[in-house]
Amino acid sequence: MPRYSRRQWLQCNAALIASSYLVGCAELTAKPKNIGLRLVFYTDVHAMSQRGAADAVLMAAESINHTRPDLIIGGGDYIDGGFSRSSQSMNPHWDIYMSMHRAMHAPIYPAIGNHDLVGVQPQDGSVPNRDPREDYRQRLGLSRTWYSFDQSGYHFIVLDSMNIIGGDDGYEGRLNSEQLTWLKDDLSHIASTTPIVVTLHMPLLTNLFAATEGILSGAPANRVMVDNVTILDLFAQHNLLLVLQGHLHVAEVIRWRNTTFITGGAICGNWWRGQRMGTEEGFYVIDLNGNQVDWQYVDYGWNAIT
Ligand SMILES: [Fe+2]
């Protein structure tokens, strides 16, 4: 794929011509009339001051806007490196991410990732944060890191999948007891036929480790939800239509029972060093129509600076 400067990209996008990728992008600009809801799922931005990320995130936002989503869902890890760094040192990363956030033109519903936990194990000698989620909530204007909402007949649930455990791993994927109680209560108000979309950073289901390390391999606790069966069981009497998940930086779609699980690739690809395991820097455009889920992974055209 040719490499575009930001100016070239914006000029090309304005004209809706040029490369085959841009033609593909143009095709996505008009939402078909029979589609109930179009959403963009983007994840793992890993905003940083290096490797051209400040330009890339604006390019990604521009590309997301051209797909004309009704709503935008974030999968976490908006900044890079918060877990092991101080709040102060993360401000430039937040500023870069927020430039992308402000540039997107649809309501945004974010889930938190491990990199968005700031000052958990700072390696610069600073005092650990008492509340590692505080900067995230303040920056994104959230009173809580998990919540639900309804739109166009769909029930959306956004979960905080991060459980800080210390030690070498630092964290694992798990819902705390307060959130489990909340989730049970939330579902008790939802009809069994209502289609539900769940978003969380740590995957509830993935084949990545089976595919890359052998089918008998399990996943490390800091890569997936260790309580995935418990969580999925809560939805046994409900219509869990779609699960959106991040963290792994690969584009993957799994259909299990009547649920589609989408692992959302990454805006940063391989941490701004190019594609990762065949997944380019990109995001998903997902069209929902009743219980039908149609998806497309969009490469927004960024090529890593080498
Ligand atoms: Fe992550």
Coordinates of C-alpha atoms and ligand atoms in Angstrom, one line a residue:
M1 CA 0.0 0.0 0.0
P2 CA 1.4 3.5 -0.8
R3 CA 2.3 5.7 2.0
Y4 CA 0.4 9.0 2.4
S5 CA 1.4 12.1 4.4
R6 CA -1.4 13.5 6.5
R7 CA -2.0 16.3 3.9
Q8 CA -2.1 13.8 1.0
W9 CA -4.5 11.6 3.0
L10 CA -6.9 14.4 3.7
Q11 CA -6.8 15.6 0.1
C12 CA -7.5 12.1 -1.2
N13 CA -10.3 11.5 1.3
A14 CA -11.9 14.8 0.4
A15 CA -12.0 13.7 -3.3
L16 CA -12.9 10.1 -2.4
I17 CA -10.7 8.8 -5.2
A18 CA -7.2 7.4 -5.5
S19 CA -6.1 4.0 -4.2
S20 CA -8.2 0.9 -3.9
Y21 CA -8.2 1.4 -0.1
L22 CA -9.8 4.8 -0.5
V23 CA -12.4 3.4 -2.8
G24 CA -13.2 0.9 -0.1
C25 CA -13.4 3.6 2.4
A26 CA -15.8 5.6 0.1
E27 CA -18.0 2.6 -0.2
L28 CA -18.4 2.6 3.6
T29 CA -19.4 6.3 3.7
A30 CA -23.1 5.6 2.9
K31 CA -24.9 3.5 5.4
P32 CA -27.3 1.2 3.6
K33 CA -30.9 2.2 4.3
N34 CA -31.8 -1.3 5.7
I35 CA -29.1 -1.1 8.4
G36 CA -30.4 -0.5 11.9
L37 CA -27.3 0.7 13.5
R38 CA -23.7 1.3 12.3
L39 CA -21.0 1.4 14.9
V40 CA -17.2 1.7 14.8
F41 CA -15.2 -0.3 17.2
Y42 CA -11.6 1.0 17.6
T43 CA -9.2 -0.2 20.2
D44 CA -5.5 -0.1 21.4
V45 CA -4.5 3.3 20.2
H46 CA -1.4 3.4 22.5
A47 CA -1.0 7.2 22.0
M48 CA 2.6 8.2 22.5
S49 CA 5.0 11.0 21.5
Q50 CA 7.1 8.9 19.2
R51 CA 6.8 7.1 15.9
G52 CA 4.4 9.6 14.3
A53 CA 1.5 8.5 16.5
A54 CA 0.2 12.1 16.9
D55 CA -0.4 12.3 13.1
A56 CA -1.6 8.7 12.8
V57 CA -4.4 9.1 15.4
L58 CA -5.8 12.1 13.5
M59 CA -5.7 10.1 10.3
A60 CA -7.6 7.3 12.1
A61 CA -10.2 9.7 13.3
E62 CA -10.7 11.1 9.8
S63 CA -11.1 7.6 8.4
I64 CA -13.6 6.7 11.2
N65 CA -15.7 9.8 10.4
H66 CA -15.9 8.8 6.7
T67 CA -17.7 5.6 7.7
R68 CA -20.5 7.7 9.2
P69 CA -21.1 5.7 12.4
D70 CA -24.1 6.2 14.6
L71 CA -21.9 5.5 17.6
I72 CA -18.3 4.7 18.3
I73 CA -17.1 2.2 20.9
G74 CA -13.6 2.2 22.3
G75 CA -11.9 -1.0 23.4
G76 CA -9.2 0.5 25.7
D77 CA -5.5 1.3 25.8
Y78 CA -5.9 4.8 24.5
I79 CA -2.5 5.8 25.9
D80 CA 0.7 3.8 26.0
G81 CA 2.6 3.0 29.2
G82 CA 0.4 4.3 32.0
F83 CA 0.6 1.2 34.2
S84 CA 4.3 1.6 35.0
R85 CA 4.6 5.4 34.7
S86 CA 3.5 8.4 36.7
S87 CA 0.4 10.6 36.0
Q88 CA 2.6 13.6 35.1
S89 CA 4.6 11.6 32.5
M90 CA 1.4 10.4 30.8
N91 CA -0.1 13.9 30.2
P92 CA 1.5 14.2 26.7
H93 CA 0.1 10.8 25.8
W94 CA -3.3 11.7 27.0
D95 CA -3.1 15.0 25.0
I96 CA -2.4 13.1 21.8
Y97 CA -5.2 10.6 22.4
M98 CA -7.7 13.4 23.3
S99 CA -6.9 15.1 19.9
M100 CA -8.2 11.9 18.3
H101 CA -11.1 11.7 20.7
R102 CA -12.3 15.2 20.0
A103 CA -11.9 14.7 16.2
M104 CA -14.4 11.9 16.0
H105 CA -17.9 13.0 15.1
A106 CA -20.3 10.5 16.9
P107 CA -21.0 9.7 20.5
I108 CA -18.1 7.7 22.0
Y109 CA -18.5 5.0 24.6
P110 CA -15.1 3.9 26.0
A111 CA -13.9 0.8 27.9
I112 CA -10.8 0.9 30.0
G113 CA -7.6 -1.0 29.2
N114 CA -4.5 -1.9 31.2
H115 CA -2.4 0.9 29.8
D116 CA -5.1 3.4 30.9
L117 CA -4.4 2.4 34.5
V118 CA -1.9 5.1 35.5
G119 CA 0.8 4.9 38.1
V120 CA 0.1 1.4 39.3
Q121 CA 3.8 0.3 39.4
P122 CA 5.7 3.5 38.5
Q123 CA 9.3 2.6 37.7
D124 CA 10.6 6.2 38.1
G125 CA 10.5 6.1 41.9
S126 CA 7.2 8.1 42.2
V127 CA 4.5 7.1 44.6
P128 CA 1.9 4.7 43.2
N129 CA -1.5 6.2 42.5
R130 CA -4.2 5.5 45.0
D131 CA -6.8 5.4 42.2
P132 CA -5.1 4.4 38.9
R133 CA -8.4 4.9 37.1
E134 CA -8.8 8.6 38.1
D135 CA -7.0 10.1 35.1
Y136 CA -9.0 7.9 32.7
R137 CA -12.3 9.0 34.2
Q138 CA -11.4 12.6 34.3
R139 CA -10.0 12.7 30.7
L140 CA -13.0 10.8 29.3
G141 CA -15.7 12.5 31.5
L142 CA -16.9 9.2 33.1
S143 CA -18.1 8.8 36.6
R144 CA -17.5 5.1 36.5
T145 CA -15.5 2.7 34.4
W146 CA -18.4 0.3 33.7
Y147 CA -21.9 1.3 32.6
S148 CA -24.7 0.4 30.2
F149 CA -27.0 2.2 27.8
D150 CA -29.7 1.5 25.2
Q151 CA -29.8 2.6 21.6
S152 CA -32.0 1.7 18.7
G153 CA -33.4 -1.5 20.4
Y154 CA -29.9 -2.7 21.4
H155 CA -28.6 -2.9 25.0
F156 CA -24.9 -2.0 25.3
I157 CA -22.8 -3.0 28.3
V158 CA -19.3 -1.6 28.8
L159 CA -17.2 -3.5 31.3
D160 CA -14.0 -2.7 33.3
S161 CA -12.1 -6.0 32.8
M162 CA -8.9 -4.9 34.6
N163 CA -8.0 -6.6 37.8
I164 CA -4.7 -5.3 39.4
I165 CA -2.9 -8.2 41.1
G166 CA 0.7 -6.9 41.4
G167 CA 3.7 -9.1 40.9
D168 CA 5.4 -9.7 37.5
D169 CA 2.1 -9.8 35.6
G170 CA 0.7 -6.7 37.3
Y171 CA -2.9 -7.4 36.2
E172 CA -5.3 -10.1 34.9
G173 CA -8.6 -10.0 33.2
R174 CA -11.4 -10.5 35.7
L175 CA -14.6 -8.7 36.8
N176 CA -14.6 -7.6 40.5
S177 CA -17.5 -8.7 42.7
E178 CA -19.1 -5.2 42.7
Q179 CA -19.3 -5.3 39.0
L180 CA -20.6 -8.9 38.8
T181 CA -23.4 -7.8 41.2
W182 CA -24.1 -4.8 39.0
L183 CA -24.1 -6.9 35.8
K184 CA -26.6 -9.4 37.2
D185 CA -28.9 -6.5 38.2
D186 CA -28.5 -4.8 34.9
L187 CA -29.4 -8.0 33.0
S188 CA -32.5 -8.6 35.2
H189 CA -34.1 -5.5 33.6
I190 CA -33.4 -6.7 30.0
A191 CA -35.8 -8.8 28.0
S192 CA -34.5 -12.2 26.9
T193 CA -34.9 -11.3 23.2
T194 CA -33.2 -7.9 23.4
P195 CA -29.9 -8.0 21.5
I196 CA -27.0 -7.2 23.8
V197 CA -23.5 -5.8 22.8
V198 CA -20.8 -6.2 25.4
T199 CA -17.5 -4.3 25.2
L200 CA -14.4 -5.0 27.3
H201 CA -10.7 -4.8 26.9
M202 CA -9.6 -8.3 27.9
P203 CA -11.0 -11.0 25.6
L204 CA -13.8 -13.3 26.7
L205 CA -12.9 -15.7 23.9
T206 CA -10.0 -15.9 21.5
N207 CA -8.2 -18.5 19.3
L208 CA -5.0 -16.5 19.2
F209 CA -2.9 -18.7 21.5
A210 CA -4.2 -21.9 19.9
A211 CA -3.4 -20.6 16.5
T212 CA 0.1 -19.3 17.3
E213 CA 1.4 -21.6 20.1
G214 CA -0.5 -24.8 19.4
I215 CA -4.0 -26.0 19.9
L216 CA -3.2 -27.5 23.4
S217 CA -1.9 -24.1 24.6
G218 CA -3.8 -22.0 27.1
A219 CA -3.7 -18.2 27.4
P220 CA -1.8 -16.3 30.0
A221 CA -3.9 -14.6 32.8
N222 CA -2.8 -11.2 31.7
R223 CA -4.1 -11.7 28.1
V224 CA -7.7 -12.9 28.6
M225 CA -10.6 -12.9 31.0
V226 CA -9.8 -15.7 33.5
D227 CA -13.5 -15.8 34.6
N228 CA -14.9 -15.9 31.0
V229 CA -17.2 -18.9 31.6
T230 CA -18.7 -17.3 34.7
I231 CA -19.4 -14.1 32.8
L232 CA -20.8 -15.9 29.7
D233 CA -23.1 -18.0 31.9
L234 CA -24.7 -14.8 33.2
F235 CA -26.0 -14.3 29.6
A236 CA -27.4 -17.8 29.2
Q237 CA -31.0 -16.6 29.2
H238 CA -30.3 -13.5 27.1
N239 CA -29.6 -12.7 23.5
L240 CA -25.8 -11.9 23.7
L241 CA -25.4 -10.8 20.1
L242 CA -21.9 -9.3 20.0
V243 CA -18.8 -9.1 22.2
L244 CA -16.2 -6.4 21.3
Q245 CA -12.8 -7.0 22.8
G246 CA -9.2 -5.6 22.5
H247 CA -5.8 -6.1 24.0
L248 CA -4.4 -8.6 21.5
H249 CA -3.8 -6.3 18.6
V250 CA -5.1 -8.8 16.1
A251 CA -8.3 -8.8 14.0
E252 CA -10.2 -12.0 14.9
V253 CA -13.9 -13.0 14.6
I254 CA -15.3 -16.0 16.4
R255 CA -18.9 -17.3 16.2
W256 CA -19.8 -19.3 19.3
R257 CA -23.4 -20.4 19.8
N258 CA -25.4 -17.3 18.7
T259 CA -22.7 -14.7 19.7
T260 CA -20.1 -13.0 17.5
F261 CA -16.9 -12.2 19.2
I262 CA -14.7 -9.6 17.6
T263 CA -11.2 -8.9 18.7
G264 CA -10.6 -5.4 17.3
G265 CA -7.1 -5.3 15.8
A266 CA -5.4 -2.1 16.9
I267 CA -5.2 1.5 15.8
C268 CA -1.4 1.3 16.6
G269 CA -0.9 -2.1 14.9
N270 CA 2.2 -3.5 16.4
W271 CA 2.8 -0.6 18.8
W272 CA 3.4 1.8 15.8
R273 CA 6.0 -0.6 14.3
G274 CA 3.8 -1.9 11.5
Q275 CA 1.3 -4.7 11.2
R276 CA 1.0 -7.5 13.8
M277 CA 0.6 -11.1 12.7
G278 CA -1.1 -9.9 9.5
T279 CA -3.3 -7.3 11.1
E280 CA -2.8 -3.8 9.8
E281 CA -3.4 -0.6 11.8
G282 CA -7.1 -0.3 11.7
F283 CA -10.6 -0.5 13.2
Y284 CA -13.9 -2.3 12.7
V285 CA -17.0 -1.0 11.1
I286 CA -20.0 -3.1 12.3
D287 CA -23.5 -2.9 10.9
L288 CA -26.3 -4.3 13.1
N289 CA -29.7 -5.1 11.6
G290 CA -31.9 -7.1 14.0
N291 CA -29.9 -10.1 15.0
Q292 CA -27.6 -9.8 12.0
V293 CA -24.0 -8.7 12.4
D294 CA -21.9 -7.6 9.4
W295 CA -18.4 -6.5 9.9
Q296 CA -15.4 -5.1 8.1
Y297 CA -11.9 -4.4 9.3
V298 CA -10.7 -1.1 7.8
D299 CA -7.0 -0.3 7.3
Y300 CA -6.9 3.5 7.6
G301 CA -3.8 3.7 5.6
W302 CA -1.0 4.4 8.1
N303 CA 2.4 2.9 7.4
A304 CA 4.9 2.7 10.3
I305 CA 7.8 5.1 10.3
T306 CA 11.0 3.0 10.1
Ligands
FE1 FE -4.1 -4.0 26.7

